[in-house]
Coordinates of C-alpha atoms in Angstrom, one line a residue:
Chain T
M246 CA -3.1 14.7 33.0
A247 CA -3.9 11.4 33.7
K248 CA -0.9 9.6 34.8
F249 CA 0.8 5.7 33.7
K250 CA 2.1 3.8 36.4
G251 CA 3.5 0.4 35.3
E252 CA 4.6 -3.1 36.7
I253 CA 7.2 -5.9 35.2
I254 CA 7.2 -9.3 35.9
I255 CA 10.4 -12.0 35.3
D256 CA 11.0 -14.6 34.7
V257 CA 14.2 -14.4 36.4
E258 CA 14.7 -18.6 35.2
K259 CA 15.2 -17.9 31.7
C260 CA 16.6 -14.3 32.2
K261 CA 20.4 -14.7 30.7
G262 CA 21.3 -11.5 32.1
C263 CA 22.3 -9.9 28.9
Q264 CA 21.3 -6.0 30.4
V265 CA 20.4 -5.2 26.9
C266 CA 17.3 -4.1 29.0
A267 CA 18.7 -1.4 31.3
P268 CA 19.4 1.1 28.5
A269 CA 16.2 1.4 27.0
C270 CA 14.5 1.9 30.1
S271 CA 14.5 6.2 29.9
F272 CA 14.4 6.1 33.3
G273 CA 16.8 3.7 34.6
C274 CA 14.0 1.5 36.6
I275 CA 15.7 -1.8 36.5
G276 CA 18.9 -3.0 37.7
F277 CA 20.5 -6.8 38.2
S278 CA 20.6 -9.0 41.6
P279 CA 23.6 -10.1 42.5
K280 CA 22.8 -12.9 43.0
V281 CA 22.2 -15.4 40.1
N282 CA 19.3 -17.9 38.9
A283 CA 19.9 -21.5 38.3
K284 CA 21.7 -21.0 35.0
G285 CA 24.3 -18.9 36.6
Y286 CA 23.0 -15.1 34.9
N287 CA 22.8 -12.6 37.2
Y288 CA 19.0 -11.8 36.1
A289 CA 16.8 -8.0 35.7
V290 CA 15.2 -7.1 38.5
L291 CA 12.9 -4.0 38.4
E292 CA 14.7 -1.9 40.9
K293 CA 12.8 1.8 40.9
P294 CA 8.9 0.1 41.3
D295 CA 7.6 3.3 41.3
A296 CA 9.0 4.9 38.2
C297 CA 7.8 2.6 35.8
I298 CA 5.1 4.1 33.3
G299 CA 4.4 0.5 31.8
C300 CA 6.5 1.6 27.8
A301 CA 7.1 -1.9 27.4
N302 CA 10.3 -0.3 25.9
C303 CA 12.6 -3.0 28.2
A304 CA 10.2 -5.8 27.3
I305 CA 10.5 -5.7 23.4
V306 CA 14.1 -5.6 23.4
C307 CA 14.8 -8.6 25.5
P308 CA 15.6 -11.5 23.5
D309 CA 14.4 -14.5 25.8
A310 CA 11.1 -12.2 25.9
V311 CA 11.1 -12.8 29.9
I312 CA 9.5 -10.0 31.0
T313 CA 5.8 -9.5 30.9
V314 CA 4.6 -5.6 31.1
Y315 CA 1.7 -4.4 32.9
K316 CA 0.3 -0.6 32.7
A317 CA -3.0 0.7 34.3
K318 CA -4.2 4.8 34.7
V319 CA -4.0 6.4 37.8
E320 CA -5.7 9.2 38.9
Chain I
M125 CA -0.1 -0.6 47.6
S126 CA -1.7 -3.0 45.0
S127 CA -0.6 -4.8 42.5
I128 CA -1.4 -3.3 38.5
A129 CA -0.5 -7.3 37.0
K130 CA -3.9 -7.7 36.3
K131 CA -5.0 -9.6 33.0
E132 CA -7.1 -6.2 32.3
N133 CA -3.7 -3.4 32.8
L134 CA -1.3 -6.2 30.2
V135 CA 0.3 -4.8 27.6
Y136 CA 3.1 -6.9 26.3
Q137 CA 4.0 -10.4 27.5
K138 CA 5.4 -13.8 25.1
P139 CA 4.6 -14.0 21.9
A140 CA 1.8 -16.8 22.0
L141 CA 3.1 -18.1 18.9
R142 CA 6.5 -19.5 20.5
T143 CA 7.0 -22.3 22.2
E144 CA 8.6 -22.9 25.9
K145 CA 11.4 -23.9 25.1
P146 CA 14.1 -21.0 25.7
Y147 CA 16.0 -20.0 23.0
H148 CA 19.7 -21.8 22.6
Y149 CA 20.9 -18.1 21.5
C150 CA 23.7 -16.6 23.7
P151 CA 22.9 -13.9 26.1
G152 CA 21.7 -10.2 24.3
C153 CA 21.9 -12.2 20.8
G154 CA 19.3 -10.6 18.6
H155 CA 17.8 -13.3 17.0
G156 CA 15.7 -13.9 19.6
V157 CA 14.1 -10.3 19.4
V158 CA 13.7 -11.1 15.7
H159 CA 11.7 -14.4 15.5
N160 CA 9.3 -12.2 18.5
V161 CA 8.8 -9.5 16.1
I162 CA 7.7 -12.0 13.4
L163 CA 5.8 -13.7 16.1
E164 CA 3.6 -11.1 17.1
V165 CA 3.4 -9.9 13.8
L166 CA 2.3 -13.1 12.6
E167 CA -0.3 -13.0 15.0
E168 CA -1.5 -10.0 14.9
M169 CA -2.3 -10.5 10.8
G170 CA -3.4 -14.3 11.8
L171 CA -1.1 -16.1 9.2
Q172 CA 0.1 -18.7 12.1
D173 CA -2.5 -21.3 10.2
K174 CA -0.7 -19.9 6.8
A175 CA 3.1 -19.5 7.4
I176 CA 5.5 -21.8 6.2
G177 CA 8.9 -21.0 7.9
I178 CA 12.2 -22.0 6.1
A179 CA 15.2 -22.7 8.8
P180 CA 18.8 -21.9 7.2
V181 CA 22.3 -23.4 8.8
G182 CA 23.7 -21.2 11.1
C183 CA 23.2 -20.5 14.5
A184 CA 18.7 -20.3 13.9
V185 CA 19.2 -23.7 12.6
L186 CA 17.2 -24.9 15.6
A187 CA 14.2 -22.0 14.5
Y188 CA 11.5 -24.6 14.4
D189 CA 11.6 -25.7 17.3
Y190 CA 10.4 -21.9 19.1
L191 CA 8.5 -21.1 15.7
N192 CA 5.1 -22.8 16.6
I193 CA 4.4 -22.6 12.6
D194 CA 4.9 -24.6 10.4
M195 CA 8.6 -25.1 9.5
Q196 CA 11.0 -26.8 6.6
Q197 CA 14.8 -27.0 7.2
A198 CA 17.3 -26.0 3.7
A199 CA 19.9 -27.3 3.4
H200 CA 22.7 -24.8 3.3
G201 CA 22.1 -22.0 1.8
R202 CA 19.5 -23.5 -0.1
A203 CA 16.2 -20.9 1.7
P204 CA 15.3 -19.6 -1.3
A205 CA 15.2 -21.8 -3.4
L206 CA 12.7 -24.4 -1.3
A207 CA 10.7 -21.4 -0.7
S208 CA 10.8 -20.5 -4.0
A209 CA 9.0 -24.3 -4.3
V210 CA 6.7 -24.2 -1.3
S211 CA 5.0 -20.7 -2.7
R212 CA 4.9 -22.1 -5.8
M213 CA 2.7 -25.6 -4.2
M214 CA 1.1 -23.3 -2.2
P215 CA 1.0 -19.8 -3.4
D216 CA -1.7 -18.7 -0.9
K217 CA 0.6 -19.3 2.0
A218 CA 2.6 -17.1 3.9
V219 CA 5.9 -18.0 3.5
F220 CA 9.3 -16.8 4.4
T221 CA 12.9 -17.7 4.9
Y222 CA 15.0 -17.1 7.8
Q223 CA 18.6 -16.8 7.1
G224 CA 22.5 -15.6 8.2
D225 CA 25.1 -14.1 6.4
G226 CA 26.7 -17.4 6.2
D227 CA 24.6 -18.8 4.7
L228 CA 22.4 -16.6 2.7
A229 CA 25.9 -14.5 1.6
A230 CA 28.4 -17.0 1.2
I231 CA 27.0 -20.5 0.1
G232 CA 23.7 -19.4 -0.8
T233 CA 24.5 -16.4 -3.3
A234 CA 23.4 -18.3 -6.4
E235 CA 19.9 -19.4 -4.5
T236 CA 19.2 -16.4 -3.4
I237 CA 20.0 -13.6 -6.3
H238 CA 18.4 -15.8 -8.7
A239 CA 15.0 -16.2 -6.3
C240 CA 15.3 -12.9 -6.2
N241 CA 15.5 -11.7 -9.8
R242 CA 12.6 -14.2 -10.3
G243 CA 10.3 -12.2 -8.0
E244 CA 9.3 -15.4 -6.2
N245 CA 6.8 -14.4 -3.7
I246 CA 8.3 -15.3 -0.6
V247 CA 9.9 -13.0 2.3
I248 CA 14.1 -13.4 3.5
F249 CA 15.1 -12.8 6.9
F250 CA 19.0 -12.3 6.5
V251 CA 20.6 -11.4 10.1
N252 CA 24.0 -9.9 8.8
N253 CA 26.6 -10.0 12.0
G254 CA 29.6 -10.0 9.5
I255 CA 30.8 -13.3 11.0
Y256 CA 30.2 -16.8 10.9
G257 CA 28.8 -17.2 14.7
M258 CA 27.5 -21.0 15.1
T259 CA 31.4 -22.7 14.4
G260 CA 33.6 -20.3 15.9
G261 CA 33.5 -17.2 14.2
Q262 CA 34.7 -16.8 10.9
M263 CA 35.7 -14.4 8.7
A264 CA 32.9 -14.4 6.4
P265 CA 31.9 -12.4 3.2
T266 CA 29.9 -9.6 5.0
T267 CA 32.4 -8.7 7.4
L268 CA 34.1 -5.2 8.2
P269 CA 37.3 -3.8 6.5
G270 CA 40.2 -4.6 9.5
M271 CA 37.6 -6.3 11.1
T272 CA 39.5 -9.6 13.3
S273 CA 38.1 -12.7 13.2
S274 CA 39.3 -16.8 13.7
T275 CA 39.7 -16.9 9.9
S276 CA 41.6 -12.8 9.6
P277 CA 43.3 -12.8 13.0
H278 CA 45.3 -9.4 12.0
G279 CA 42.2 -7.9 10.6
R280 CA 40.6 -8.2 7.4
D281 CA 43.2 -7.6 4.5
V282 CA 41.3 -5.8 1.7
K283 CA 43.7 -6.9 -1.2
T284 CA 43.5 -10.5 -0.4
M285 CA 39.9 -11.6 0.9
G286 CA 37.9 -9.1 -1.2
G287 CA 35.9 -5.9 1.1
P288 CA 32.3 -6.8 2.8
M289 CA 29.6 -8.1 0.7
K290 CA 26.5 -5.8 0.7
I291 CA 23.9 -8.2 -0.5
T292 CA 20.8 -5.9 0.1
E293 CA 22.2 -3.2 -2.2
M294 CA 22.4 -5.6 -5.0
V295 CA 19.8 -7.5 -4.9
A296 CA 17.9 -4.4 -4.7
Q297 CA 18.6 -3.8 -8.2
L298 CA 16.5 -6.9 -9.5
D299 CA 12.6 -5.9 -11.0
G300 CA 12.1 -8.9 -9.2
V301 CA 12.4 -7.6 -5.4
Y302 CA 9.7 -4.8 -4.7
M303 CA 10.8 -4.3 -0.9
C304 CA 14.3 -3.3 0.2
T305 CA 14.8 -2.1 3.6
R306 CA 17.7 -2.3 6.3
Q307 CA 17.1 -2.5 10.2
S308 CA 18.2 -3.5 13.3
V309 CA 17.0 -4.6 16.6
H310 CA 19.3 -2.9 19.0
T311 CA 17.3 0.2 20.9
P312 CA 12.9 -0.1 21.2
G313 CA 12.6 2.2 18.1
N314 CA 14.8 0.2 16.0
V315 CA 12.7 -3.2 16.6
R316 CA 9.2 -0.7 16.7
K317 CA 10.6 -0.3 13.2
L318 CA 11.5 -3.7 12.1
K319 CA 8.0 -4.4 13.5
K320 CA 6.6 -2.3 10.8
A321 CA 8.7 -3.5 7.7
I322 CA 7.6 -7.2 9.1
R323 CA 4.2 -6.2 8.7
Q324 CA 4.9 -4.4 4.8
A325 CA 7.1 -7.2 3.9
F326 CA 3.4 -10.4 4.7
E327 CA 0.6 -7.4 3.6
N328 CA 3.2 -7.5 -0.3
Q329 CA 3.4 -11.7 0.0
Q330 CA -0.4 -12.1 1.0
N331 CA -1.2 -9.5 -2.0
H332 CA 1.1 -11.5 -4.4
K333 CA 3.6 -8.5 -5.4
G334 CA 7.0 -10.4 -5.0
L335 CA 10.0 -10.4 -3.1
S336 CA 10.5 -8.8 0.4
F337 CA 14.1 -9.1 1.6
I338 CA 14.5 -7.5 4.9
E339 CA 17.7 -7.4 6.0
I340 CA 19.0 -6.6 10.3
V341 CA 22.0 -5.8 11.2
S342 CA 22.6 -7.8 14.2
N343 CA 25.4 -8.7 16.9
C344 CA 27.4 -11.2 18.1
N345 CA 28.2 -10.9 21.0
S346 CA 30.4 -13.5 21.4
G347 CA 31.9 -14.1 18.3
W348 CA 33.2 -10.9 18.6
K349 CA 34.4 -11.4 22.2
M350 CA 32.4 -8.5 23.6
T351 CA 30.0 -7.6 26.5
P352 CA 25.8 -7.8 25.0
L353 CA 26.3 -4.1 25.8
A354 CA 30.1 -3.0 24.2
S355 CA 28.9 -5.4 21.0
N356 CA 25.3 -3.2 20.3
K357 CA 27.9 0.1 20.6
W358 CA 30.1 -1.2 18.4
M359 CA 28.0 -2.2 15.9
E360 CA 26.3 1.1 16.3
E361 CA 30.1 2.3 15.5
N362 CA 31.5 -0.1 13.1
M363 CA 28.5 -2.1 11.4
F364 CA 26.2 1.2 10.5
P365 CA 28.6 3.0 8.8
V366 CA 29.4 0.4 6.1
Y367 CA 25.5 -0.9 6.3
P368 CA 23.3 2.3 6.6
L369 CA 20.0 1.8 8.3
G370 CA 17.2 2.8 6.2
D371 CA 14.5 1.6 3.1
I372 CA 16.1 1.1 -0.3
K373 CA 13.5 -0.4 -2.3
V374 CA 9.6 1.1 -1.3
D375 CA 6.9 -0.7 -4.0
G376 CA 9.2 -1.6 -6.6
K377 CA 10.9 1.9 -7.0
L378 CA 14.1 2.7 -5.8
V379 CA 15.0 5.2 -3.0
K380 CA 18.4 5.0 -2.3

């Protein structure tokens, strides 16, 4: 069975750190940075890049659409 | 490990019809997701040149700054009346209103009910968070029994203040309404269901079937004084028993 690998790119300066994306991920890939962005929010980061399958669940619940998702098949 | 972040692997990005301006909404607010989903559907259906949105008064009053389509601003609550005029003047346009509960269910109740009764060929988006979010969390007609707000600090007393107004069920009874549904945007599954409903609504509108009414039960974490995640949980536990999700009217027939 072909497996998928995903990657998300988060626009950290536009992220408001609302944390709605974290429970949307079935694999718990998303964490929050102890650092803050220019607006003062603890922005989201991809903590487990190997577990991401590119399902885009995090991106579609993100109110500010700061997540861009890529997905590729791996043999 | 090589990056897969290439154009050919792209599966999701910010909707193309959104402007570069960041939303002014509070972190975790449902308005942003609803804007994004509407724009995705308009883009997929190729309606960007035909869409005319009517912005309300409330948190979404600045929607025209974010949606890169033609927009018009209505007086408080009068968006369905303005949308009726626009859709009669230009019947082939995809006309929609975007309103909150203070706008649609309080000051604009008359306009909403009469536009629905006339069966105007428009789509109405009704974002219900049970509170006047923009002005500081005052009680709205849709506030739940016992729910505290800045104007009902001891909780909404049903005896003196009435119960939550279920305006979606009310307008579903009118013959002019062709489609009526209640959705939410707090989980990925619910967002996908909402997207399907919005697509159906714009298809009805393009086929001149009548009015489509979509309620979105949403959170107001700053008005409810909770974190975004806690407000989503509170919404599931308290809002959904009063405002159950699902289709109410499909193809002109009541299903509930």
